[in-house]
Structures are given as C-alpha cells and as structure tokens.
PDB file of C-alpha atoms in Angstrom:
ATOM      1  CA  MET A 298      15.628   3.605 -14.530  1.00 69.00           C
ATOM      2  CA  GLU A 299      14.804   0.903 -17.545  1.00 81.00           C
ATOM      3  CA  VAL A 300      16.971  -2.318 -17.446  1.00 81.00           C
ATOM      4  CA  LYS A 301      19.330  -1.020 -20.240  1.00 86.00           C
ATOM      5  CA  GLU A 302      19.718   2.173 -18.605  1.00 90.00           C
ATOM      6  CA  PHE A 303      20.514   0.434 -15.297  1.00 89.00           C
ATOM      7  CA  GLY A 304      23.164  -1.603 -17.146  1.00 90.00           C
ATOM      8  CA  GLU A 305      24.901   1.501 -18.540  1.00 92.00           C
ATOM      9  CA  HIS A 306      24.945   2.882 -15.221  1.00 91.00           C
ATOM     10  CA  LEU A 307      26.534  -0.080 -13.646  1.00 93.00           C
ATOM     11  CA  ARG A 308      29.169  -0.035 -16.415  1.00 93.00           C
ATOM     12  CA  LYS A 309      29.919   3.473 -15.472  1.00 93.00           C
ATOM     13  CA  LEU A 310      30.125   2.416 -11.896  1.00 93.00           C
ATOM     14  CA  ARG A 311      32.300  -0.473 -12.634  1.00 91.00           C
ATOM     15  CA  LYS A 312      34.722   1.762 -14.751  1.00 93.00           C
ATOM     16  CA  ALA A 313      34.886   4.537 -12.215  1.00 91.00           C
ATOM     17  CA  ALA A 314      35.955   1.849  -9.781  1.00 89.00           C
ATOM     18  CA  ASN A 315      38.708   0.888 -12.147  1.00 92.00           C
ATOM     19  CA  LEU A 316      37.635  -2.814 -12.533  1.00 91.00           C
ATOM     20  CA  THR A 317      37.112  -5.140 -15.695  1.00 92.00           C
ATOM     21  CA  LEU A 318      34.075  -7.090 -15.707  1.00 93.00           C
ATOM     22  CA  GLN A 319      36.527 -10.177 -14.782  1.00 93.00           C
ATOM     23  CA  ASN A 320      37.881  -8.252 -11.749  1.00 92.00           C
ATOM     24  CA  LEU A 321      34.317  -7.447 -10.378  1.00 93.00           C
ATOM     25  CA  SER A 322      33.203 -11.283 -11.048  1.00 93.00           C
ATOM     26  CA  THR A 323      36.142 -12.418  -9.345  1.00 92.00           C
ATOM     27  CA  LEU A 324      35.795 -10.159  -6.215  1.00 92.00           C
ATOM     28  CA  SER A 325      31.901 -10.301  -5.954  1.00 92.00           C
ATOM     29  CA  GLY A 326      31.264 -13.916  -7.164  1.00 93.00           C
ATOM     30  CA  VAL A 327      28.776 -12.912  -9.807  1.00 93.00           C
ATOM     31  CA  SER A 328      29.522 -14.800 -13.063  1.00 94.00           C
ATOM     32  CA  HIS A 329      31.315 -12.925 -16.003  1.00 93.00           C
ATOM     33  CA  PRO A 330      28.631 -13.362 -18.409  1.00 94.00           C
ATOM     34  CA  TYR A 331      25.935 -12.761 -16.273  1.00 94.00           C
ATOM     35  CA  LEU A 332      27.682  -9.153 -15.417  1.00 94.00           C
ATOM     36  CA  SER A 333      28.225  -8.731 -19.127  1.00 93.00           C
ATOM     37  CA  GLN A 334      24.511  -9.304 -19.737  1.00 93.00           C
ATOM     38  CA  ILE A 335      23.376  -6.940 -17.139  1.00 91.00           C
ATOM     39  CA  GLU A 336      25.506  -4.198 -18.486  1.00 92.00           C
ATOM     40  CA  ASN A 337      24.154  -4.580 -22.002  1.00 91.00           C
ATOM     41  CA  GLY A 338      20.597  -4.728 -20.905  1.00 87.00           C
ATOM     42  CA  VAL A 339      20.221  -8.240 -22.285  1.00 88.00           C
ATOM     43  CA  LYS A 340      18.405  -9.440 -19.442  1.00 83.00           C
ATOM     44  CA  PRO A 341      14.828  -8.692 -19.035  1.00 82.00           C
ATOM     45  CA  ARG A 342      14.982  -7.503 -15.529  1.00 85.00           C
ATOM     46  CA  PRO A 343      17.289  -5.685 -13.284  1.00 86.00           C
ATOM     47  CA  PRO A 344      19.574  -7.824 -11.107  1.00 88.00           C
ATOM     48  CA  SER A 345      18.135  -9.215  -7.816  1.00 86.00           C
ATOM     49  CA  PRO A 346      18.663  -7.637  -4.308  1.00 84.00           C
ATOM     50  CA  ASP A 347      21.116 -10.494  -3.635  1.00 85.00           C
ATOM     51  CA  ILE A 348      23.293  -9.939  -6.652  1.00 89.00           C
ATOM     52  CA  LEU A 349      23.163  -5.918  -6.002  1.00 89.00           C
ATOM     53  CA  ASN A 350      24.444  -6.665  -2.419  1.00 87.00           C
ATOM     54  CA  LYS A 351      27.120  -8.698  -3.655  1.00 90.00           C
ATOM     55  CA  LEU A 352      28.140  -5.925  -6.314  1.00 92.00           C
ATOM     56  CA  ALA A 353      27.964  -2.639  -4.093  1.00 89.00           C
ATOM     57  CA  PRO A 354      31.029  -2.918  -1.964  1.00 88.00           C
ATOM     58  CA  TYR A 355      33.172  -3.252  -5.007  1.00 91.00           C
ATOM     59  CA  LEU A 356      31.536  -0.457  -7.005  1.00 90.00           C
ATOM     60  CA  GLY A 357      32.090   2.111  -4.182  1.00 87.00           C
ATOM     61  CA  VAL A 358      28.206   2.568  -3.873  1.00 86.00           C
ATOM     62  CA  ASN A 359      25.477   1.964  -1.156  1.00 82.00           C
ATOM     63  CA  HIS A 360      23.546  -1.278  -1.659  1.00 81.00           C
ATOM     64  CA  LEU A 361      20.331   0.678  -1.154  1.00 80.00           C
ATOM     65  CA  ASP A 362      21.484   3.126  -3.841  1.00 82.00           C
ATOM     66  CA  LEU A 363      21.722   0.345  -6.410  1.00 85.00           C
ATOM     67  CA  MET A 364      18.600  -1.292  -5.155  1.00 83.00           C
ATOM     68  CA  TYR A 365      16.497   2.212  -5.958  1.00 82.00           C
ATOM     69  CA  ASP A 366      18.551   2.536  -9.390  1.00 85.00           C
ATOM     70  CA  ALA A 367      17.622  -1.070 -10.175  1.00 86.00           C
ATOM     71  CA  GLY A 368      13.874  -0.360  -9.164  1.00 82.00           C
ATOM     72  CA  HIS A 369      13.738  -2.568  -6.129  1.00 77.00           C
ATOM     73  CA  LEU A 370      12.974   0.547  -3.986  1.00 71.00           C
ATOM     74  CA  PRO A 371      10.241   2.845  -4.543  1.00 63.00           C
ATOM     75  CA  PHE A 372      12.423   5.815  -3.408  1.00 59.00           C
ATOM     76  CA  HIS A 373      15.707   6.366  -1.635  1.00 54.00           C
ATOM     77  CA  ASP A 374      17.338   9.022   0.360  1.00 51.00           C
ATOM     78  CA  PRO A 375      21.024   9.240  -1.281  1.00 52.00           C
ATOM     79  CA  ASN A 376      21.957  11.694   1.744  1.00 52.00           C
ATOM     80  CA  HIS A 377      21.323   9.198   4.268  1.00 48.00           C
ATOM     81  CA  SER A 378      24.291   7.706   6.298  1.00 44.00           C
ATOM     82  CA  GLU A 379      26.263   5.044   4.884  1.00 41.00           C
ATOM     83  CA  GLU A 380      26.944   3.576   8.387  1.00 39.00           C
ATOM     84  CA  VAL A 381      23.487   1.696   8.717  1.00 36.00           C
ATOM     85  CA  GLU A 382      24.119   0.134   5.246  1.00 39.00           C
ATOM     86  CA  THR A 383      24.071  -3.443   6.872  1.00 38.00           C
ATOM     87  CA  THR A 384      21.150  -2.912   8.884  1.00 39.00           C
ATOM     88  CA  PRO A 385      18.046  -2.280   6.761  1.00 40.00           C
ATOM     89  CA  LEU A 386      15.541  -2.030   9.471  1.00 39.00           C
ATOM     90  CA  ALA A 387      17.432   0.893  11.166  1.00 39.00           C
ATOM     91  CA  TYR A 388      17.773   2.576   7.848  1.00 41.00           C
ATOM     92  CA  GLY A 389      14.039   1.681   7.325  1.00 42.00           C
ATOM     93  CA  LEU A 390      12.852   4.415   9.625  1.00 41.00           C
ATOM     94  CA  ASP A 391      13.029   6.933   6.743  1.00 45.00           C
ATOM     95  CA  ILE A 392      11.375   4.398   4.527  1.00 42.00           C
ATOM     96  CA  LEU A 393       8.712   3.763   6.891  1.00 41.00           C
ATOM     97  CA  THR A 394       7.926   7.364   7.012  1.00 45.00           C
ATOM     98  CA  LYS A 395       7.316   7.351   3.424  1.00 45.00           C
ATOM     99  CA  LEU A 396       5.750   4.016   2.924  1.00 44.00           C
ATOM    100  CA  ASP A 397       3.153   4.847   5.808  1.00 50.00           C
ATOM    101  CA  ASP A 398       3.193   1.182   7.074  1.00 57.00           C
ATOM    102  CA  ILE A 399       5.900  -1.328   8.314  1.00 62.00           C
ATOM    103  CA  GLU A 400       3.823  -4.073   6.746  1.00 60.00           C
ATOM    104  CA  LYS A 401       4.596  -2.459   3.352  1.00 58.00           C
ATOM    105  CA  TYR A 402       8.198  -2.354   4.207  1.00 61.00           C
ATOM    106  CA  LEU A 403       8.389  -6.050   5.311  1.00 63.00           C
ATOM    107  CA  VAL A 404       7.448  -7.443   2.025  1.00 58.00           C
ATOM    108  CA  TYR A 405      11.144  -6.633   0.397  1.00 57.00           C
ATOM    109  CA  ASP A 406      13.137  -9.814   0.360  1.00 57.00           C
ATOM    110  CA  PHE A 407      16.376  -8.324   1.189  1.00 64.00           C
ATOM    111  CA  ILE A 408      15.610  -7.420   4.909  1.00 72.00           C
ATOM    112  CA  LYS A 409      18.244  -8.410   7.237  1.00 73.00           C
ATOM    113  CA  TYR A 410      18.602  -7.732  10.961  1.00 72.00           C
ATOM    114  CA  LYS A 411      22.171  -7.975  12.510  1.00 74.00           C
ATOM    115  CA  GLY A 412      22.957  -9.733   9.373  1.00 73.00           C
ATOM    116  CA  ILE A 413      20.841 -12.242   9.189  1.00 76.00           C
ATOM    117  CA  LEU A 414      18.087 -12.611   6.545  1.00 76.00           C
ATOM    118  CA  LEU A 415      14.881 -12.424   7.639  1.00 77.00           C
ATOM    119  CA  SER A 416      12.447 -15.236   6.535  1.00 80.00           C
ATOM    120  CA  LYS A 417       8.730 -14.758   5.642  1.00 77.00           C
ATOM    121  CA  GLU A 418       8.212 -16.341   9.064  1.00 80.00           C
ATOM    122  CA  ASP A 419      10.208 -14.320  11.017  1.00 81.00           C
ATOM    123  CA  LYS A 420       8.483 -11.322   9.075  1.00 78.00           C
ATOM    124  CA  GLU A 421       5.303 -12.703  10.119  1.00 76.00           C
ATOM    125  CA  LYS A 422       6.444 -13.073  13.847  1.00 80.00           C
ATOM    126  CA  LEU A 423       7.495  -9.323  13.892  1.00 80.00           C
ATOM    127  CA  LEU A 424       3.975  -8.471  12.728  1.00 75.00           C
ATOM    128  CA  ASP A 425       2.140 -10.420  15.729  1.00 75.00           C
ATOM    129  CA  TYR A 426       4.677  -8.736  17.880  1.00 79.00           C
ATOM    130  CA  LEU A 427       3.762  -5.399  16.784  1.00 76.00           C
ATOM    131  CA  ASP A 428       0.107  -6.161  16.824  1.00 74.00           C
ATOM    132  CA  TYR A 429       0.383  -7.536  20.374  1.00 75.00           C
ATOM    133  CA  TYR A 430       2.713  -4.466  21.453  1.00 77.00           C
ATOM    134  CA  PHE A 431       0.215  -1.864  20.117  1.00 74.00           C
ATOM    135  CA  TYR A 432      -2.806  -3.648  21.581  1.00 74.00           C
ATOM    136  CA  GLN A 433      -1.143  -3.626  24.975  1.00 76.00           C
ATOM    137  CA  LYS A 434      -0.493  -0.076  24.541  1.00 78.00           C
ATOM    138  CA  GLN A 435      -3.860   0.904  23.699  1.00 77.00           C
ATOM    139  CA  LYS A 436      -5.055  -0.866  26.793  1.00 76.00           C
ATOM    140  CA  GLY A 437      -2.731   1.414  28.755  1.00 75.00           C
ATOM    141  CA  GLY A 438      -0.135  -1.090  29.308  1.00 61.00           C
ATOM    142  CA  LYS A 439       3.928  -0.723  28.546  1.00 56.00           C
TER     143      LYS A 439
END
C-alpha cells in the first residue's frame, strides 16, 4: 500500500471507530498534526511500528494488520487469532514458516517478549542460544 493510500485507510479506520483526529490523538498520545499528515499522505514514509502500536487499539484493529498495511511486514494472515497480538514471537510461528528463517524475523524492531521490547543484544543472545541448542541437538543431546 502506498503512503497516501495508507493514510486514506487510516482515515477510514478512524471514522469507522467514530473518532476525530483530536480524539485519536488524545487517546493514543500521537500528535494531532502528525496524524493529519499521515492521513493526508504528506509524510514520505508510513508511521513507525511504535506509532502503529499506539493507534491500533483505538482503531479497533490488530497491530499486525496495521504493520502489514503500512508495509512493515512482508505478509500477514488476517485470520490469525487476536489473542496473541501482544506476543509477536508467538504470532511469529506463522511468520517463521513463511520467512524461512528466524534470523529474518528477528530483524524487525517491534519484537516484544512478555511486553518487553527486545534490544539488538537480546536478539543476538537468542540467536546464540538457538545456535547452541541446535548444535547440542545434532550431537544427540537434548
């Protein structure tokens, strides 16, 4: 979806939620002028994953749906359960299958575990642990 198209999409979601720009700004903590610029396609890029995460609950949509619509995810299963919205790694089981490799999934900045945003170092440690785990598994260990 192009940036202008995404802005129009966001406007439709906001209106469907029966919110003004000011209401959405107050609820989400995202500034009114910034929201207006997004909706009018003035911004050169779509909003960041953090901004989308702030907006999604008030627009009545899944954060990952907005991530996909904004172009931050290469694919998305809209039929996936909303229950795991706050645990992207659990949701990531479908993503991992399609991305083919967990390393590709860990490049996304929005990854959280139990509500805690993973740092670059956290992701590197996870990959190190996975390397060790699969090395042990190949050797016949647990």
